[in-house]
Short mmCIF file of C-alpha atoms and ligand atoms in Angstrom, two decimals:
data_model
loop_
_atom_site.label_atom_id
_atom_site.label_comp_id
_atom_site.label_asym_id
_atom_site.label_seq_id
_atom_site.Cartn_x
_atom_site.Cartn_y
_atom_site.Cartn_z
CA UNK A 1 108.72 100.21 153.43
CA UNK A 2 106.86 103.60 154.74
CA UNK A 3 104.53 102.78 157.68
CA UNK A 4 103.07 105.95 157.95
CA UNK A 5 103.01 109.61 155.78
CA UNK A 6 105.64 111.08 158.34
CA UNK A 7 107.67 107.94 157.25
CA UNK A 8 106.91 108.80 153.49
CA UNK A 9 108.20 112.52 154.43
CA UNK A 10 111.52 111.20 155.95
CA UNK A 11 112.58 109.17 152.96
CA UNK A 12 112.36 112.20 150.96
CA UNK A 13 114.48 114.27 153.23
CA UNK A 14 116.66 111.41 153.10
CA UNK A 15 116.39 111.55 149.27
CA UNK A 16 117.14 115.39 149.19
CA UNK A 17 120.13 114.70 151.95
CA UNK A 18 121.89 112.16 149.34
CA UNK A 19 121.63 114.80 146.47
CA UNK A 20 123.15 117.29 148.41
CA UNK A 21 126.27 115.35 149.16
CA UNK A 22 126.33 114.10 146.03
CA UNK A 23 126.60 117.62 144.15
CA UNK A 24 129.03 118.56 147.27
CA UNK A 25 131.14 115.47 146.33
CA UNK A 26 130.71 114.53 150.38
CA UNK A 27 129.44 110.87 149.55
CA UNK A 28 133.04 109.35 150.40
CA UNK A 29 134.91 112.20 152.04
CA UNK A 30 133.77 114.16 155.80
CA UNK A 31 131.80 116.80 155.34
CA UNK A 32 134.06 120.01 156.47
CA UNK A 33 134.21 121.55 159.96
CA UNK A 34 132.55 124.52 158.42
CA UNK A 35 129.43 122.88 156.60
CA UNK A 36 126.65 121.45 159.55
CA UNK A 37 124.17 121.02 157.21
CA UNK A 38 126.29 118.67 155.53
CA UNK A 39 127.56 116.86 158.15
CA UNK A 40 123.84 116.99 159.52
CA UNK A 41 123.21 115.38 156.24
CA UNK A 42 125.96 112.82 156.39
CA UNK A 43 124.69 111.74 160.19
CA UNK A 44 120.89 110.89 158.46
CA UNK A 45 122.73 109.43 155.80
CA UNK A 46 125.02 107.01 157.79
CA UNK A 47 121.81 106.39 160.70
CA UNK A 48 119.71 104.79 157.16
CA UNK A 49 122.61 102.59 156.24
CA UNK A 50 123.08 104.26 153.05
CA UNK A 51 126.62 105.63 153.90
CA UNK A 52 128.97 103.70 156.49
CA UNK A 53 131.63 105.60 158.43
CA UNK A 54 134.73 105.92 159.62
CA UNK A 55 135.46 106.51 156.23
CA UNK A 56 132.53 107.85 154.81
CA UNK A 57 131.68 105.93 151.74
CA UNK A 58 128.65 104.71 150.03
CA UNK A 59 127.14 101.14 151.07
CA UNK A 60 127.22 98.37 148.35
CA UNK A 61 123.37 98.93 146.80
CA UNK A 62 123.94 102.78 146.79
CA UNK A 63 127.28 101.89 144.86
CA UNK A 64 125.71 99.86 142.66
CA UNK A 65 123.35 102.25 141.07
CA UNK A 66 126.33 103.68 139.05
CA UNK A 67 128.43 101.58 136.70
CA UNK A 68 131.99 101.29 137.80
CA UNK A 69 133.87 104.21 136.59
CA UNK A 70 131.28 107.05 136.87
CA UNK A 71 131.74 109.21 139.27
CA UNK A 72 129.36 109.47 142.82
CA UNK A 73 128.56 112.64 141.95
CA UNK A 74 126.11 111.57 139.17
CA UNK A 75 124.07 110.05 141.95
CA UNK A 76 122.50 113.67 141.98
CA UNK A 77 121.12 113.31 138.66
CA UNK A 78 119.35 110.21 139.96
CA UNK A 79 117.98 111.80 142.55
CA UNK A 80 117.49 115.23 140.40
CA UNK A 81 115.34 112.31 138.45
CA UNK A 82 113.32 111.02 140.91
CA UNK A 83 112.06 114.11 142.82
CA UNK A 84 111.27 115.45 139.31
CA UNK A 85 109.39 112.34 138.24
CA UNK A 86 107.33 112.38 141.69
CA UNK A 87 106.66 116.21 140.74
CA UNK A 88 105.51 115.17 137.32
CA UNK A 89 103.48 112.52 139.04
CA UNK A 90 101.98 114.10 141.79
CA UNK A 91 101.06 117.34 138.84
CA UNK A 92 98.79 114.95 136.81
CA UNK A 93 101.41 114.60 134.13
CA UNK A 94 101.40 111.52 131.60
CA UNK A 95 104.49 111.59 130.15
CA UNK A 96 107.71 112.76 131.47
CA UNK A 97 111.49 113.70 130.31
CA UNK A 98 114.24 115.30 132.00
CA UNK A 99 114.37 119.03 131.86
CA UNK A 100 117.81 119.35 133.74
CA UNK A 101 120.96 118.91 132.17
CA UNK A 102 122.27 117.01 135.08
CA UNK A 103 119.21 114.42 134.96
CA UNK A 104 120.29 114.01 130.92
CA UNK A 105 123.40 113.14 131.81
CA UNK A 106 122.60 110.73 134.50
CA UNK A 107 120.90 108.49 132.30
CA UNK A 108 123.75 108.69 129.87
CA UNK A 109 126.00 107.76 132.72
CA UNK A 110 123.96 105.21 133.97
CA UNK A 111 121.73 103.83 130.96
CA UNK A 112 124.84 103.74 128.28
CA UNK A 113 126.57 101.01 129.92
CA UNK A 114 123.65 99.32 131.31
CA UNK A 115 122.06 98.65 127.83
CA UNK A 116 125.55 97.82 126.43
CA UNK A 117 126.25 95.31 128.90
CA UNK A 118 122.16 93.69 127.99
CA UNK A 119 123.02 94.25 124.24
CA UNK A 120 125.98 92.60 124.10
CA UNK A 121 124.88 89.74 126.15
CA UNK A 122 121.68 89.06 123.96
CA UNK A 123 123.81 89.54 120.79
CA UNK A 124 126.12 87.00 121.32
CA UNK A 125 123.00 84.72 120.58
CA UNK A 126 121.91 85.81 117.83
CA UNK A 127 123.06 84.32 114.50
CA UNK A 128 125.55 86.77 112.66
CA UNK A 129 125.96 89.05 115.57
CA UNK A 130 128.01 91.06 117.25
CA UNK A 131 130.29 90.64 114.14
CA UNK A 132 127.80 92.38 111.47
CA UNK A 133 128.32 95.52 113.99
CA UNK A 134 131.90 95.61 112.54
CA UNK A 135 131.22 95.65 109.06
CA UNK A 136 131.46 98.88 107.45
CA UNK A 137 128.24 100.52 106.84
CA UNK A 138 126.68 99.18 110.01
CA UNK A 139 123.99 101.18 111.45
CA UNK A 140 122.42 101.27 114.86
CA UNK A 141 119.16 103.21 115.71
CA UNK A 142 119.25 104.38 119.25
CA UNK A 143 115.27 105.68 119.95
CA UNK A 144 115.12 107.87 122.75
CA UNK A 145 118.76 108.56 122.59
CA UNK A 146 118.60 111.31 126.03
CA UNK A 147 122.45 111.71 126.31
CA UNK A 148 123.19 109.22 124.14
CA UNK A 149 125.10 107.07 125.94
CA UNK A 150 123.96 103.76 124.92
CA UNK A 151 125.45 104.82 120.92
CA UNK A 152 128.30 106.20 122.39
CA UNK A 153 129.46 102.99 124.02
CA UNK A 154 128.39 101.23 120.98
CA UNK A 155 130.41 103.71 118.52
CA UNK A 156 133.46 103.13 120.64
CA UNK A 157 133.41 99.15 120.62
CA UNK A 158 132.43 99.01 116.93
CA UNK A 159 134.63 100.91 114.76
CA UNK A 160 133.01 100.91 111.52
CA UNK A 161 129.02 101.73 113.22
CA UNK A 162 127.40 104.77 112.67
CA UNK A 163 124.80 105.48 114.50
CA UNK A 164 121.58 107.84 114.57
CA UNK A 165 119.78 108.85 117.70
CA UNK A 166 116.40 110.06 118.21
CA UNK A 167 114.84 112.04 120.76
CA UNK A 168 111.61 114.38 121.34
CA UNK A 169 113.31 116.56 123.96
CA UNK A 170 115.37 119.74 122.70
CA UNK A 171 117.29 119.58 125.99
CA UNK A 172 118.50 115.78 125.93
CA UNK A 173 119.24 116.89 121.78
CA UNK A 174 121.39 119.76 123.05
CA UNK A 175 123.32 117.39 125.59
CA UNK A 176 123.81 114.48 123.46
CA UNK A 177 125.04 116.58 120.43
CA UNK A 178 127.93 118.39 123.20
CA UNK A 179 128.63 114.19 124.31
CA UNK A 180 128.79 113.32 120.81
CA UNK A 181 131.17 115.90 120.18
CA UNK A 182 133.40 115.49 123.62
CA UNK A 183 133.74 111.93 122.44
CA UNK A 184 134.88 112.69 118.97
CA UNK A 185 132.13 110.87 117.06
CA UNK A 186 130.74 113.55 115.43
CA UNK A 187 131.38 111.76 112.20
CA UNK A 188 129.64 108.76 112.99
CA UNK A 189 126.90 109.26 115.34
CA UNK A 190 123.54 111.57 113.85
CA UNK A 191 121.63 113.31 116.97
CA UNK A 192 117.92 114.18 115.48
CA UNK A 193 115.22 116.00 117.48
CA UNK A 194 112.81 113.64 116.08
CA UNK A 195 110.02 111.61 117.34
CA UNK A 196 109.97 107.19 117.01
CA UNK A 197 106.90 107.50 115.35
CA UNK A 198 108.43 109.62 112.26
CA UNK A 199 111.06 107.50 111.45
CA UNK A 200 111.38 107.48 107.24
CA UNK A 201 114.47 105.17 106.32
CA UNK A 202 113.50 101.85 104.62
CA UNK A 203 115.83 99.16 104.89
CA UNK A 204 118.84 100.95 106.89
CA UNK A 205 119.90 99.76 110.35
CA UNK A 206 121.05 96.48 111.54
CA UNK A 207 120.40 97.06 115.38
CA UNK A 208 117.44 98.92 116.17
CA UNK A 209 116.97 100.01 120.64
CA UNK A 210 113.75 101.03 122.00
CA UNK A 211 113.23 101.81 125.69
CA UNK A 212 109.45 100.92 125.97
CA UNK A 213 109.09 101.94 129.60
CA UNK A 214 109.54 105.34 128.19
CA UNK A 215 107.08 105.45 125.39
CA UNK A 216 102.70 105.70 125.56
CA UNK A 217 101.49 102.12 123.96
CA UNK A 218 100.14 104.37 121.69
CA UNK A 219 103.51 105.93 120.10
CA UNK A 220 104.47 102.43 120.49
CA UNK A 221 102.33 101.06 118.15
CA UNK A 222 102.09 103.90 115.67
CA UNK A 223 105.95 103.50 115.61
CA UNK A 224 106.37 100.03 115.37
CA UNK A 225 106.05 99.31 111.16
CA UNK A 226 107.83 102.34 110.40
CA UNK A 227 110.77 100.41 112.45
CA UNK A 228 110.17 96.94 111.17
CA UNK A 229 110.65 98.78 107.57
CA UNK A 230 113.54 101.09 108.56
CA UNK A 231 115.20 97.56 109.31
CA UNK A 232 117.44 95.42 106.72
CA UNK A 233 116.74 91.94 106.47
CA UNK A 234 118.14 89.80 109.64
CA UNK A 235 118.17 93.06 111.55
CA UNK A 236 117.32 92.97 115.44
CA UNK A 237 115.15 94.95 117.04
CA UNK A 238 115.39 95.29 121.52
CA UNK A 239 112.94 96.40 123.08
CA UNK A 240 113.86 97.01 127.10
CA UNK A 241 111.00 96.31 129.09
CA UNK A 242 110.28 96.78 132.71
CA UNK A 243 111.30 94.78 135.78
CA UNK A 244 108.89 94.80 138.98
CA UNK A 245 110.50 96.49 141.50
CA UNK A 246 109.85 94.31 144.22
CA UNK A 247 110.39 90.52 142.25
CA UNK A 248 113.04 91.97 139.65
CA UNK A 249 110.65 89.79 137.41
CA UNK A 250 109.44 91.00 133.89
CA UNK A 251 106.49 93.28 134.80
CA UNK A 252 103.36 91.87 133.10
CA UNK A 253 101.00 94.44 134.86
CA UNK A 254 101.89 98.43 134.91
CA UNK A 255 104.81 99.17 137.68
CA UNK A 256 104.47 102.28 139.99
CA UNK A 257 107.98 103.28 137.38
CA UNK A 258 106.07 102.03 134.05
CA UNK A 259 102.84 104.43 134.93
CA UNK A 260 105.21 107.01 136.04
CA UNK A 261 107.57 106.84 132.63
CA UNK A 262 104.57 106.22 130.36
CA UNK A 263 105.34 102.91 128.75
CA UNK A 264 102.93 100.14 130.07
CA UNK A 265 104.08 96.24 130.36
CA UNK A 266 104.46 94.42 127.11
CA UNK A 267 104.40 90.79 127.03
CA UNK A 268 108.13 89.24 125.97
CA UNK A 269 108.27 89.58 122.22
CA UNK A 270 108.50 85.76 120.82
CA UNK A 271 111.34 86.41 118.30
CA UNK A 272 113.93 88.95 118.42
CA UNK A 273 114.83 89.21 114.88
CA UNK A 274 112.89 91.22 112.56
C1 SAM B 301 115.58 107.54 129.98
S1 SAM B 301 115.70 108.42 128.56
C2 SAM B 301 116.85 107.45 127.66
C3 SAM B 301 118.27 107.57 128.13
C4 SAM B 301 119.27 107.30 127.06
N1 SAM B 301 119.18 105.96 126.55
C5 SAM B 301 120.70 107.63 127.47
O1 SAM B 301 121.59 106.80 127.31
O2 SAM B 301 120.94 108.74 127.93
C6 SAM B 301 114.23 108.13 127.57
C7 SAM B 301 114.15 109.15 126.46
O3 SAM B 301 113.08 108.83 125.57
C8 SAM B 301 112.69 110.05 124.99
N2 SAM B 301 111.41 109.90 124.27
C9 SAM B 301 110.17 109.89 124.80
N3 SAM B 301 109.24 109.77 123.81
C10 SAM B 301 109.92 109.71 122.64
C11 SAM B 301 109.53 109.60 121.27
N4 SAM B 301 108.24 109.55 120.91
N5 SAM B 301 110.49 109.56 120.31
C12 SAM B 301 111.81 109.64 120.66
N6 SAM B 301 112.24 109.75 121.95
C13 SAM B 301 111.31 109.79 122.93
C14 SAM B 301 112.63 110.99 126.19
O4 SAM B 301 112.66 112.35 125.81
C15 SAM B 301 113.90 110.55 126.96
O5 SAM B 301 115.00 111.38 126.65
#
């Protein structure tokens, strides 16, 4: 925790110091002979805990912001992320989304498995579930799709699912359309530049996602019956919803994240079927 502004200022640098390595791929490796800002870089780096030496490699908590298999590198979309967000913040802004293609595909990285692993956890108790994902004509609705990650993973462990995916921002349409593609599911996964709250399909998916950190109460609620009737009957709709920080407990007040990203704490939904 920051005891003073010059503290504040030195987390920052520390911040900028990780997202250099990570773009220089120098998170696990020396920094070479003929780079001092980098090994400069590596020193504050390793003196904060976040890196250990002798050999250079992440510690466990910096690790664990990726899910195993993506590369360190993406750590500089995260940080690309949260100097943009504190920008945003500190400009007055309400709302935010990513405007660099390397914070899109960061959350894609990071998000995709994340809300697999919750989805597939919470569907296993659900009557009817996961299996109705494998039945042909399934269809997921993936709101705020960014690089669409989360329908991506889904597409590839349910063959017969088709999925749609929504989004406001023409850059995270533009990078999920190029993942789509790269993973060969052009056939079965829909990218729209569309908002939530103009959804028109009655009666048509079977697994609806909708990040509500990242969406005004407002937009929320105007989009809310359009996706109870774009659901078939015995359809679920997940909503994430914010953790506190600090207690990793469901936020019932606004987080510093939940102000930051729009959304504002929701109390837990009583049933999760529609
Ligand atoms: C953190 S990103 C989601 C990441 C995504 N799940 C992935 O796997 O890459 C949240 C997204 O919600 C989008 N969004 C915000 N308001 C929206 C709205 N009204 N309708 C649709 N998408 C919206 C933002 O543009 C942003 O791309």
């Amino acid at each position: 925790m920051a005891r003073s502004l010059n503290d504040v200022q030195a987390n920052v640098l520390v911040l900028g110091a990780l997202g250099r390595l990570a773009r220089q791929g120098l998170l696990d490796q020396p920094a070479p002979v003929d780079d001092p800002v980098a090994a400069a870089c590596q020193r504050l780096l390793i003196a904060t805990g976040l890196l250990a030496p002798d050999p250079v490699r992440p510690n466990e908590s910096l690790a664990a912001v990726l899910p195993p298999g993506v590369p360190l590198a993406a750590l500089g979309g995260y940080v690309a992320a949260t100097l943009q967000l504190a920008t945003a913040l500190s400009a007055g802004a309400t709302t935010w989304s990513p405007d660099e293609p390397e914070v899109v595909r960061f959350f894609g990285q990071a998000n995709g498995p994340a809300v697999n692993h919750i989805l597939a956890q919470l569907l296993t108790d659900v009557p009817g579930f996961p299996d109705r994902l494998d039945r042909p004509g399934a269809a997921f609705l993936d709101v705020g799709a960014g690089a669409a990650g989360i329908s991506i993973g889904l597409c590839r462990r349910h063959p017969e699912l088709a999925a749609v995916g929504l989004d406001i921002n023409p850059l995270s349409v533009r990078v999920a359309r190029s993942a789509v593609a790269t993973a060969g599911l052009n056939d079965r996964i829909e990218v729209r530049e569309q908002s939530v709250t103009d959804v028109y399909e009655v009666g048509a998916y079977d697994l609806l996602w909708v990040p509500q950190p990242f969406l005004p109460p407002a937009v929320l609620a105007a989009a809310l019956p359009r996706l109870r009737r774009s659901a078939r009957p015995g359809a679920v709709l997940v909503m994430g919803s914010p953790r506190h920080p600090a207690t990793r407990c469901r936020a019932r007040r606004p987080t510093s994240s939940t102000c930051c990203w729009a959304g504002a704490a929701w109390p837990r939904p009583r049933r999760p079927t529609c």
